[in-house]
């Protein structure tokens, strides 16, 4: 499992309920990952930060009758982002030319890379998504799909293009400034390095 997660951006671990999938991840995969991170640190390579989110633990809203209401897609995204935001080490440096995006998985994964880390998003009990309405699960999966494409989301790209177009021509840049500009452009445009385990 560890090897497959390292070699693939996306993995699905599927099995009957109660067969120990979550235990395999928490007691098997994550300890191996910690050992691997020690090696990566010694080589000055990006370390993996595993962020586990259990969809069955995400809080449900209660209505006046005490009945549970399904959490909508936006709240589902924000709850997962809250879980990710507990890891402060990936926030030291912001992305160049793009303002912060609290609800963007792409922006967040790219921010991990900017701070020399790789996001490993573990979505435990993912089958719980079946309990959400079609509208809410669609809203969530559209956001999640940002992690599967090689391009920036359109809304982010529009901002990025506006802030970078003609930037070199606006002012005389030193050679060092041009080099940094080109490195930033290359970094933002390269494919995400992220791992997702369902």
XYZ file of N, CA, C and O in Angstrom:
792
model
N 0.840 -1.208 0.000
C 0.000 0.000 0.000
C 0.869 1.250 0.000
O 0.623 2.181 -0.760
N 1.894 1.254 0.847
C 2.800 2.410 0.917
C 3.437 2.675 -0.444
O 3.457 3.810 -0.924
N 3.945 1.622 -1.065
C 4.597 1.772 -2.371
C 3.618 2.293 -3.409
O 3.943 3.186 -4.199
N 2.411 1.764 -3.394
C 1.410 2.207 -4.379
C 1.015 3.664 -4.156
O 0.804 4.410 -5.120
N 0.902 4.068 -2.896
C 0.575 5.474 -2.611
C 1.701 6.384 -3.091
O 1.453 7.471 -3.629
N 2.962 5.952 -2.911
C 4.096 6.760 -3.357
C 4.151 6.864 -4.883
O 4.590 7.875 -5.425
N 3.697 5.821 -5.578
C 3.822 5.786 -7.036
C 2.615 6.353 -7.782
O 2.685 6.569 -8.983
N 1.508 6.565 -7.063
C 0.274 7.016 -7.725
C -0.290 8.240 -7.019
O -0.271 8.321 -5.796
N -0.821 9.157 -7.813
C -1.456 10.334 -7.208
C -2.758 9.976 -6.500
O -3.148 10.632 -5.542
N -3.423 8.928 -6.972
C -4.712 8.553 -6.414
C -4.762 7.059 -6.152
O -4.330 6.269 -6.990
N -5.265 6.697 -4.971
C -5.422 5.284 -4.624
C -6.776 5.090 -3.959
O -7.244 5.950 -3.214
N -7.401 3.933 -4.237
C -8.639 3.550 -3.558
C -8.359 2.274 -2.779
O -7.902 1.287 -3.337
N -8.595 2.333 -1.467
C -8.478 1.158 -0.610
C -9.903 0.723 -0.277
O -10.616 1.409 0.441
N -10.293 -0.412 -0.829
C -11.690 -0.839 -0.730
C -11.763 -2.202 -0.056
O -10.917 -3.063 -0.270
N -12.756 -2.375 0.784
C -12.963 -3.673 1.419
C -14.230 -3.651 2.240
O -14.846 -2.601 2.457
N -14.634 -4.818 2.699
C -15.844 -4.925 3.516
C -15.689 -4.106 4.804
O -14.582 -3.928 5.304
N -16.808 -3.659 5.319
C -16.803 -2.908 6.571
C -16.245 -3.770 7.702
O -16.568 -4.953 7.818
N -15.372 -3.174 8.522
C -14.834 -3.871 9.678
C -13.621 -4.740 9.414
O -13.152 -5.456 10.307
N -13.083 -4.683 8.180
C -11.925 -5.538 7.876
C -10.588 -4.874 8.204
O -9.541 -5.479 7.996
N -10.619 -3.641 8.704
C -9.387 -3.014 9.178
C -8.716 -2.057 8.212
O -7.516 -1.813 8.324
N -9.480 -1.471 7.297
C -8.893 -0.526 6.336
C -8.305 0.689 7.042
O -7.167 1.079 6.789
N -9.073 1.277 7.946
C -8.599 2.465 8.664
C -7.388 2.129 9.529
O -6.432 2.907 9.615
N -7.415 0.948 10.162
C -6.288 0.532 11.003
C -5.033 0.329 10.163
O -3.925 0.667 10.585
N -5.198 -0.240 8.965
C -4.067 -0.440 8.065
C -3.409 0.901 7.732
O -2.179 1.021 7.731
N -4.237 1.912 7.497
C -3.711 3.238 7.162
C -3.028 3.858 8.375
O -1.876 4.319 8.301
N -3.721 3.872 9.532
C -3.200 4.573 10.709
C -2.016 3.843 11.360
O -1.069 4.485 11.816
N -2.069 2.509 11.423
C -1.023 1.753 12.123
C 0.032 1.191 11.174
O 1.095 0.764 11.633
N -0.244 1.195 9.870
C 0.703 0.647 8.908
C 1.293 1.705 8.001
O 2.504 1.945 8.001
N 0.437 2.366 7.244
C 0.900 3.329 6.252
C 1.578 4.547 6.887
O 2.684 4.924 6.488
N 0.929 5.158 7.870
C 1.457 6.406 8.427
C 2.793 6.208 9.152
O 3.715 7.015 8.962
N 2.980 5.145 9.955
C 4.321 4.930 10.527
C 5.416 4.740 9.466
O 6.532 5.240 9.620
N 5.097 4.037 8.365
C 6.067 3.904 7.274
C 6.376 5.263 6.648
O 7.510 5.558 6.270
N 5.329 6.083 6.554
C 5.490 7.418 5.986
C 6.408 8.270 6.859
O 7.244 9.029 6.349
N 6.282 8.143 8.181
C 7.142 8.900 9.094
C 8.611 8.514 8.914
O 9.501 9.370 8.915
N 8.882 7.223 8.730
C 10.255 6.760 8.474
C 10.764 7.308 7.137
O 11.914 7.740 7.013
N 9.892 7.269 6.149
C 10.249 7.784 4.819
C 10.529 9.281 4.874
O 11.463 9.772 4.225
N 9.746 10.017 5.659
C 9.949 11.461 5.797
C 11.316 11.781 6.392
O 11.935 12.788 6.036
N 11.790 10.948 7.318
C 13.118 11.163 7.911
C 14.195 11.077 6.835
O 15.152 11.864 6.818
N 14.026 10.139 5.905
C 14.977 10.004 4.795
C 14.873 11.225 3.869
O 15.891 11.800 3.457
N 13.643 11.632 3.550
C 13.440 12.797 2.685
C 14.042 14.048 3.299
O 14.649 14.867 2.602
N 13.886 14.219 4.613
C 14.440 15.379 5.316
C 15.957 15.400 5.197
O 16.561 16.448 4.942
N 16.598 14.228 5.358
C 18.063 14.155 5.263
C 18.548 14.478 3.847
O 19.682 14.886 3.653
N 17.670 14.286 2.865
C 18.020 14.571 1.463
C 17.506 15.937 1.008
O 17.607 16.289 -0.166
N 16.936 16.688 1.959
C 16.361 18.008 1.665
C 15.304 17.944 0.565
O 15.229 18.797 -0.304
N 14.476 16.892 0.615
C 13.374 16.732 -0.331
C 12.055 16.966 0.392
O 11.981 16.834 1.617
N 10.990 17.307 -0.351
C 9.697 17.565 0.290
C 9.194 16.359 1.075
O 9.206 15.238 0.581
N 8.747 16.623 2.312
C 8.186 15.571 3.155
C 6.674 15.505 2.952
O 6.046 16.504 2.636
N 6.123 14.329 3.175
C 4.680 14.131 3.063
C 4.007 14.484 4.379
O 4.478 14.106 5.453
N 2.907 15.216 4.279
C 2.076 15.475 5.457
C 0.750 14.760 5.247
O -0.038 15.132 4.375
N 0.506 13.686 6.036
C -0.772 12.981 5.892
C -1.878 13.706 6.654
O -1.742 13.981 7.843
N -2.942 14.041 5.961
C -4.096 14.696 6.580
C -5.281 13.743 6.442
O -5.745 13.485 5.334
N -5.720 13.185 7.567
C -6.828 12.234 7.547
C -8.129 12.942 7.900
O -8.221 13.626 8.919
N -9.116 12.780 7.047
C -10.446 13.340 7.298
C -11.448 12.201 7.201
O -11.526 11.522 6.171
N -12.185 11.970 8.275
C -13.231 10.931 8.267
C -14.557 11.580 7.936
O -15.040 12.429 8.684
N -15.132 11.173 6.825
C -16.387 11.795 6.410
C -17.524 11.489 7.365
O -18.476 12.255 7.459
N -17.424 10.379 8.115
C -18.504 10.065 9.057
C -18.385 10.875 10.342
O -19.301 10.890 11.150
N -17.261 11.566 10.560
C -17.091 12.388 11.756
C -17.464 13.857 11.524
O -17.536 14.620 12.463
N -17.623 14.216 10.255
C -17.938 15.620 9.978
C -19.289 15.958 10.585
O -20.273 15.260 10.393
N -19.280 17.047 11.335
C -20.467 17.389 12.118
C -21.679 17.641 11.235
O -21.572 18.170 10.138
N -22.822 17.221 11.744
C -24.089 17.453 11.059
C -24.811 18.608 11.762
O -24.728 18.777 12.968
N -25.517 19.388 10.963
C -26.313 20.465 11.554
C -27.610 19.887 12.107
O -28.201 18.987 11.531
N -28.053 20.422 13.219
C -29.320 19.976 13.796
C -30.382 21.047 13.572
O -30.130 22.229 13.742
N -31.577 20.614 13.198
C -32.652 21.589 13.051
C -33.447 21.672 14.355
O -33.128 21.038 15.354
N -34.490 22.471 14.370
C -35.250 22.714 15.610
C -35.890 21.447 16.161
O -36.082 21.318 17.362
N -36.219 20.499 15.300
C -36.847 19.257 15.753
C -35.834 18.254 16.287
O -36.216 17.167 16.724
N -34.553 18.617 16.223
C -33.520 17.689 16.684
C -33.123 16.670 15.641
O -32.288 15.808 15.904
N -33.731 16.755 14.451
C -33.354 15.821 13.385
C -32.056 16.284 12.734
O -31.770 17.478 12.671
N -31.308 15.342 12.235
C -30.045 15.682 11.582
C -30.304 16.104 10.140
O -31.060 15.479 9.433
N -29.645 17.182 9.756
C -29.685 17.609 8.358
C -28.335 17.291 7.734
O -27.305 17.382 8.386
N -28.352 16.923 6.491
C -27.096 16.634 5.803
C -26.291 17.922 5.662
O -26.813 18.971 5.316
N -24.979 17.835 5.920
C -24.097 18.978 5.725
C -23.983 19.247 4.231
O -23.798 18.326 3.450
N -24.088 20.519 3.823
C -24.036 20.791 2.389
C -22.597 20.736 1.871
O -21.638 20.648 2.636
N -22.481 20.759 0.543
C -21.180 20.592 -0.097
C -20.146 21.607 0.341
O -18.974 21.276 0.540
N -20.568 22.876 0.507
C -19.629 23.920 0.926
C -19.120 23.671 2.336
O -17.942 23.877 2.627
N -20.004 23.237 3.221
C -19.581 22.963 4.593
C -18.655 21.748 4.615
O -17.671 21.709 5.354
N -18.935 20.773 3.782
C -18.068 19.605 3.677
C -16.662 20.027 3.261
O -15.670 19.605 3.858
N -16.559 20.908 2.271
C -15.259 21.433 1.838
C -14.580 22.167 2.985
O -13.403 21.956 3.275
N -15.333 23.042 3.672
C -14.721 23.843 4.737
C -14.270 22.975 5.908
O -13.239 23.242 6.527
N -14.997 21.893 6.205
C -14.596 20.991 7.286
C -13.285 20.282 6.930
O -12.407 20.109 7.780
N -13.152 19.871 5.684
C -11.909 19.225 5.244
C -10.765 20.236 5.261
O -9.655 19.933 5.707
N -11.040 21.459 4.818
C -10.010 22.493 4.850
C -9.593 22.802 6.291
O -8.414 23.056 6.547
N -10.538 22.758 7.222
C -10.196 22.972 8.635
C -9.226 21.903 9.121
O -8.289 22.186 9.875
N -9.461 20.653 8.692
C -8.553 19.574 9.053
C -7.155 19.794 8.490
O -6.152 19.552 9.169
N -7.097 20.284 7.262
C -5.802 20.556 6.624
C -5.098 21.716 7.316
O -3.888 21.689 7.545
N -5.858 22.744 7.686
C -5.273 23.965 8.255
C -4.655 23.762 9.629
O -3.966 24.653 10.132
N -4.885 22.607 10.246
C -4.228 22.329 11.519
C -2.722 22.175 11.350
O -1.968 22.309 12.304
N -2.290 21.907 10.129
C -0.865 21.735 9.846
C -0.293 23.080 9.403
O -0.345 23.434 8.240
N 0.240 23.826 10.356
C 0.674 25.205 10.101
C 1.932 25.293 9.245
O 2.201 26.323 8.646
N 2.739 24.230 9.215
C 4.038 24.309 8.557
C 3.957 24.560 7.056
O 4.934 24.970 6.448
N 2.796 24.330 6.453
C 2.711 24.532 5.007
C 2.292 25.952 4.660
O 2.126 26.290 3.495
N 2.173 26.840 5.657
C 1.646 28.179 5.402
C 2.694 29.282 5.517
O 2.359 30.447 5.428
N 3.951 28.941 5.713
C 4.969 29.967 5.948
C 5.104 30.921 4.764
O 5.158 32.132 4.924
N 5.140 30.377 3.562
C 5.259 31.202 2.357
C 3.975 31.106 1.562
O 3.478 30.019 1.312
N 3.465 32.254 1.151
C 2.263 32.280 0.317
C 2.651 32.072 -1.151
O 3.823 32.148 -1.516
N 1.668 31.821 -1.993
C 1.938 31.652 -3.416
C 2.150 33.012 -4.075
O 1.456 33.982 -3.746
N 3.092 33.098 -5.007
C 3.279 34.365 -5.726
C 2.151 34.630 -6.706
O 1.624 33.689 -7.312
N 1.766 35.892 -6.819
C 0.791 36.374 -7.815
C -0.643 35.880 -7.605
O -1.511 36.179 -8.424
N -0.900 35.144 -6.525
C -2.257 34.639 -6.289
C -2.625 34.895 -4.834
O -1.876 34.529 -3.924
N -3.777 35.527 -4.626
C -4.251 35.768 -3.264
C -4.727 34.464 -2.630
O -5.072 33.513 -3.343
N -4.758 34.427 -1.301
C -5.176 33.230 -0.577
C -6.576 32.776 -0.959
O -7.464 33.595 -1.204
N -6.760 31.472 -1.027
C -8.058 30.882 -1.379
C -8.388 29.825 -0.328
O -7.899 28.695 -0.399
N -9.221 30.196 0.628
C -9.506 29.311 1.763
C -10.292 28.067 1.371
O -10.284 27.076 2.091
N -10.979 28.098 0.226
C -11.830 26.962 -0.148
C -11.324 26.219 -1.381
O -12.051 25.447 -1.986
N -10.054 26.449 -1.744
C -9.517 25.817 -2.955
C -8.537 24.709 -2.588
O -7.506 24.952 -1.965
N -8.858 23.491 -3.005
C -7.944 22.374 -2.783
C -6.670 22.549 -3.615
O -5.581 22.199 -3.175
N -6.800 23.081 -4.840
C -5.623 23.294 -5.685
C -4.662 24.263 -5.004
O -3.458 23.989 -4.906
N -5.203 25.406 -4.572
C -4.363 26.425 -3.922
C -3.657 25.826 -2.701
O -2.464 26.050 -2.483
N -4.390 25.057 -1.913
C -3.835 24.487 -0.686
C -2.733 23.482 -0.997
O -1.664 23.508 -0.377
N -2.961 22.599 -1.965
C -1.932 21.619 -2.334
C -0.690 22.312 -2.873
O 0.438 21.909 -2.587
N -0.890 23.382 -3.636
C 0.234 24.137 -4.186
C 0.999 24.844 -3.063
O 2.232 24.969 -3.104
N 0.278 25.283 -2.059
C 0.897 25.931 -0.904
C 1.783 24.938 -0.139
O 2.855 25.292 0.346
N 1.349 23.687 -0.041
C 2.192 22.646 0.547
C 3.514 22.561 -0.213
O 4.588 22.525 0.383
N 3.430 22.525 -1.544
C 4.629 22.415 -2.368
C 5.543 23.619 -2.180
O 6.762 23.476 -2.100
N 4.940 24.790 -2.115
C 5.714 26.026 -1.934
C 6.529 25.977 -0.640
O 7.606 26.554 -0.544
N 6.002 25.261 0.347
C 6.666 25.165 1.645
C 7.369 23.821 1.850
O 7.552 23.359 2.972
N 7.747 23.204 0.709
C 8.561 21.984 0.720
C 7.884 20.803 1.410
O 8.520 20.047 2.142
N 6.582 20.667 1.185
C 5.829 19.521 1.688
C 4.923 18.991 0.577
O 4.623 19.704 -0.378
N 4.500 17.761 0.728
C 3.544 17.158 -0.205
C 2.308 16.730 0.579
O 2.426 16.035 1.593
N 1.158 17.164 0.133
C -0.097 16.812 0.794
C -0.486 15.375 0.459
O -0.569 15.010 -0.711
N -0.710 14.585 1.504
C -1.330 13.262 1.347
C -2.688 13.353 2.024
O -2.787 13.345 3.249
N -3.731 13.496 1.224
C -5.089 13.641 1.743
C -5.729 12.265 1.834
O -5.889 11.574 0.822
N -6.049 11.857 3.055
C -6.660 10.554 3.292
C -8.130 10.781 3.622
O -8.463 11.348 4.676
N -9.010 10.389 2.723
C -10.448 10.566 2.918
C -11.022 9.233 3.390
O -11.367 8.362 2.590
N -11.088 9.098 4.706
C -11.551 7.856 5.325
C -13.078 7.838 5.342
O -13.718 8.886 5.432
N -13.642 6.646 5.264
C -15.103 6.478 5.233
C -15.720 7.285 4.086
O -16.763 7.920 4.237
N -15.056 7.255 2.936
C -15.500 8.067 1.803
C -16.882 7.659 1.315
O -17.602 8.455 0.711
N -17.266 6.409 1.608
C -18.591 5.944 1.171
C -19.723 6.752 1.811
O -20.853 6.742 1.327
N -19.411 7.476 2.908
C -20.421 8.322 3.553
C -20.944 9.404 2.613
O -22.010 9.971 2.839
N -20.182 9.698 1.553
C -20.630 10.699 0.580
C -21.952 10.294 -0.057
O -22.720 11.145 -0.500
N -22.237 8.992 -0.078
C -23.500 8.519 -0.654
C -24.712 9.036 0.120
O -25.819 9.064 -0.418
N -24.513 9.409 1.374
C -25.614 9.908 2.182
C -25.960 11.365 1.922
O -26.945 11.872 2.452
N -25.147 12.032 1.113
C -25.397 13.435 0.804
C -26.307 13.551 -0.414
O -26.378 12.634 -1.238
N -26.971 14.672 -0.529
C -27.814 14.891 -1.701
C -26.932 14.983 -2.947
O -25.728 15.270 -2.855
N -27.548 14.753 -4.099
C -26.798 14.838 -5.357
C -26.168 16.225 -5.508
O -24.998 16.354 -5.874
N -26.928 17.260 -5.182
C -26.447 18.636 -5.328
C -25.219 18.880 -4.455
O -24.234 19.479 -4.889
N -25.276 18.412 -3.208
C -24.178 18.663 -2.273
C -22.945 17.830 -2.608
O -21.819 18.315 -2.529
N -23.156 16.567 -2.986
C -22.000 15.742 -3.351
C -21.357 16.255 -4.633
O -20.137 16.208 -4.796
N -22.173 16.790 -5.556
C -21.636 17.357 -6.794
C -20.789 18.596 -6.487
O -19.695 18.761 -7.037
N -21.291 19.464 -5.591
C -20.535 20.666 -5.205
C -19.185 20.277 -4.609
O -18.150 20.880 -4.907
N -19.199 19.233 -3.777
C -17.972 18.772 -3.147
C -17.011 18.160 -4.173
O -15.820 18.474 -4.199
N -17.521 17.292 -5.029
C -16.642 16.617 -5.986
C -16.079 17.589 -7.026
O -14.964 17.391 -7.514
N -16.819 18.648 -7.339
C -16.276 19.663 -8.250
C -15.059 20.335 -7.628
O -14.067 20.586 -8.297
N -15.158 20.645 -6.336
C -14.014 21.236 -5.625
C -12.863 20.255 -5.554
O -11.702 20.597 -5.789
N -13.175 19.008 -5.219
C -12.146 17.987 -5.074
C -11.429 17.728 -6.395
O -10.238 17.416 -6.421
N -12.146 17.901 -7.506
C -11.562 17.622 -8.825
C -10.388 18.544 -9.148
O -9.596 18.241 -10.041
N -10.261 19.652 -8.421
C -9.107 20.543 -8.623
C -7.787 19.797 -8.418
O -6.760 20.180 -8.979
N -7.808 18.743 -7.614
C -6.591 17.997 -7.318
C -6.220 17.001 -8.410
O -5.136 16.428 -8.390
N -7.113 16.776 -9.368
C -6.900 15.745 -10.380
C -6.503 16.300 -11.738
O -6.224 15.537 -12.641
N -6.500 17.599 -11.879
C -6.199 18.186 -13.187
C -4.827 18.851 -13.157
O -4.333 19.241 -12.107
N -4.228 18.971 -14.325
C -2.880 19.525 -14.389
C -2.890 21.048 -14.457
O -1.870 21.687 -14.233
N -4.035 21.637 -14.776
C -4.120 23.084 -14.919
C -4.701 23.731 -13.671
O -5.405 23.096 -12.893
N -4.417 25.018 -13.515
C -5.045 25.778 -12.432
C -6.551 25.854 -12.675
O -6.986 25.897 -13.820
N -7.330 25.919 -11.588
C -8.764 26.207 -11.775
C -8.945 27.534 -12.507
O -8.137 28.451 -12.342
N -9.978 27.630 -13.314
C -10.171 28.809 -14.171
C -10.165 30.122 -13.402
O -9.568 31.098 -13.834
N -10.854 30.165 -12.254
C -10.937 31.419 -11.501
C -9.567 31.853 -11.001
O -9.234 33.042 -10.986
N -8.739 30.890 -10.594
C -7.392 31.214 -10.119
C -6.509 31.626 -11.289
O -5.721 32.575 -11.196
N -6.669 30.933 -12.413
C -5.851 31.265 -13.582
C -6.122 32.690 -14.062
O -5.200 33.398 -14.467
N -7.374 33.116 -14.010
C -7.719 34.473 -14.446
C -6.986 35.515 -13.602
O -6.448 36.497 -14.136
N -6.951 35.284 -12.301
C -6.237 36.209 -11.405
C -4.733 36.164 -11.679
O -4.068 37.196 -11.758
N -4.205 34.964 -11.830
C -2.778 34.759 -12.090
C -2.366 35.448 -13.392
O -1.342 36.142 -13.462
N -3.173 35.281 -14.431
C -2.864 35.874 -15.739
C -2.879 37.392 -15.674
O -2.021 38.068 -16.237
N -3.869 37.922 -14.943
C -3.977 39.378 -14.803
C -2.753 39.953 -14.094
O -2.233 40.999 -14.476
N -2.281 39.262 -13.057
C -1.174 39.787 -12.252
C 0.201 39.574 -12.900
O 1.150 40.259 -12.543
N 0.288 38.622 -13.820
C 1.598 38.330 -14.411
C 1.762 38.865 -15.828
O 2.891 39.046 -16.280
N 0.662 39.111 -16.540
C 0.792 39.540 -17.937
C 1.489 40.902 -18.008
O 1.102 41.861 -17.348
N 2.524 40.945 -18.780
C 3.253 42.196 -18.967
C 4.077 42.637 -17.782
O 4.594 43.752 -17.773
N 4.215 41.794 -16.771
C 4.939 42.192 -15.559
C 6.395 42.515 -15.862
O 6.940 43.499 -15.365
N 7.016 41.726 -16.709
C 8.427 41.962 -17.031
C 8.596 43.280 -17.776
O 9.572 43.987 -17.591
N 7.608 43.629 -18.599
C 7.727 44.849 -19.404
C 7.398 46.114 -18.625
O 7.771 47.204 -19.040
N 6.698 45.971 -17.510
C 6.273 47.160 -16.765
C 7.454 47.886 -16.131
O 7.496 49.101 -16.067
N 8.385 47.137 -15.612
C 9.552 47.747 -14.962
C 10.802 47.021 -15.431
O 10.747 45.879 -15.857
N 11.917 47.725 -15.364
C 13.199 47.076 -15.674
C 13.527 46.145 -14.529
O 13.674 46.572 -13.393
N 13.619 44.874 -14.832
C 13.935 43.896 -13.798
C 15.406 43.529 -13.862
O 15.975 43.396 -14.945
N 15.978 43.332 -12.702
C 17.350 42.841 -12.652
C 17.367 41.382 -13.109
O 16.320 40.728 -13.175
N 18.530 40.872 -13.396
C 18.652 39.481 -13.820
C 18.137 38.536 -12.736
O 17.468 37.543 -13.029
N 18.436 38.869 -11.471
C 17.972 38.031 -10.353
C 16.451 38.053 -10.243
O 15.824 37.028 -9.989
N 15.871 39.243 -10.441
C 14.413 39.372 -10.368
C 13.743 38.599 -11.510
O 12.713 37.951 -11.308
N 14.341 38.644 -12.699
C 13.796 37.899 -13.837
C 13.879 36.398 -13.588
O 12.954 35.644 -13.900
N 15.005 35.982 -13.006
C 15.192 34.561 -12.700
C 14.138 34.091 -11.703
O 13.520 33.036 -11.873
N 13.909 34.901 -10.653
C 12.899 34.553 -9.652
C 11.511 34.532 -10.263
O 10.709 33.630 -9.987
N 11.224 35.509 -11.122
C 9.932 35.576 -11.811
C 9.698 34.303 -12.630
O 8.644 33.671 -12.544
N 10.701 33.906 -13.403
C 10.586 32.712 -14.246
C 10.431 31.441 -13.413
O 9.660 30.546 -13.772
N 11.130 31.366 -12.282
C 11.002 30.208 -11.394
C 9.595 30.127 -10.810
O 9.012 29.042 -10.701
N 9.050 31.278 -10.421
C 7.692 31.313 -9.873
C 6.660 30.880 -10.912
O 5.737 30.119 -10.591
N 6.818 31.369 -12.145
C 5.895 31.002 -13.213
C 5.952 29.494 -13.458
O 4.926 28.812 -13.546
N 7.168 28.967 -13.540
C 7.344 27.534 -13.779
C 6.718 26.713 -12.656
O 6.037 25.713 -12.899
N 6.925 27.155 -11.417
C 6.374 26.443 -10.261
C 4.849 26.432 -10.296
O 4.217 25.388 -10.105
N 4.235 27.566 -10.558
C 2.773 27.659 -10.546
C 2.137 26.853 -11.677
O 1.036 26.335 -11.524
N 2.821 26.763 -12.795
C 2.232 26.104 -13.953
C 2.495 24.600 -14.004
O 1.876 23.904 -14.805
N 3.391 24.106 -13.153
C 3.651 22.663 -13.202
C 2.545 21.892 -12.492
O 1.855 22.423 -11.629
N 2.393 20.642 -12.874
C 1.350 19.776 -12.351
C 1.481 19.629 -10.838
O 2.584 19.593 -10.299
N 0.340 19.534 -10.162
C 0.349 19.344 -8.714
C 1.046 18.046 -8.328
O 0.908 17.028 -9.005
N 1.780 18.106 -7.234
C 2.336 16.892 -6.638
C 1.540 16.634 -5.361
O 1.801 17.244 -4.325
N 0.564 15.788 -5.445
C -0.338 15.534 -4.315
C -0.706 14.049 -4.343
O -0.671 13.413 -5.401
N -1.011 13.499 -3.188
C -1.479 12.119 -3.106
C -2.849 12.120 -2.430
O -3.057 12.841 -1.447
N -3.759 11.309 -2.959
C -5.092 11.185 -2.363
C -5.398 9.714 -2.174
O -5.274 8.931 -3.118
N -5.752 9.364 -0.966
C -6.127 7.974 -0.664
C -7.581 7.959 -0.225
O -7.950 8.579 0.760
N -8.401 7.284 -1.008
C -9.813 7.116 -0.674
C -9.974 5.793 0.037
O -9.612 4.744 -0.486
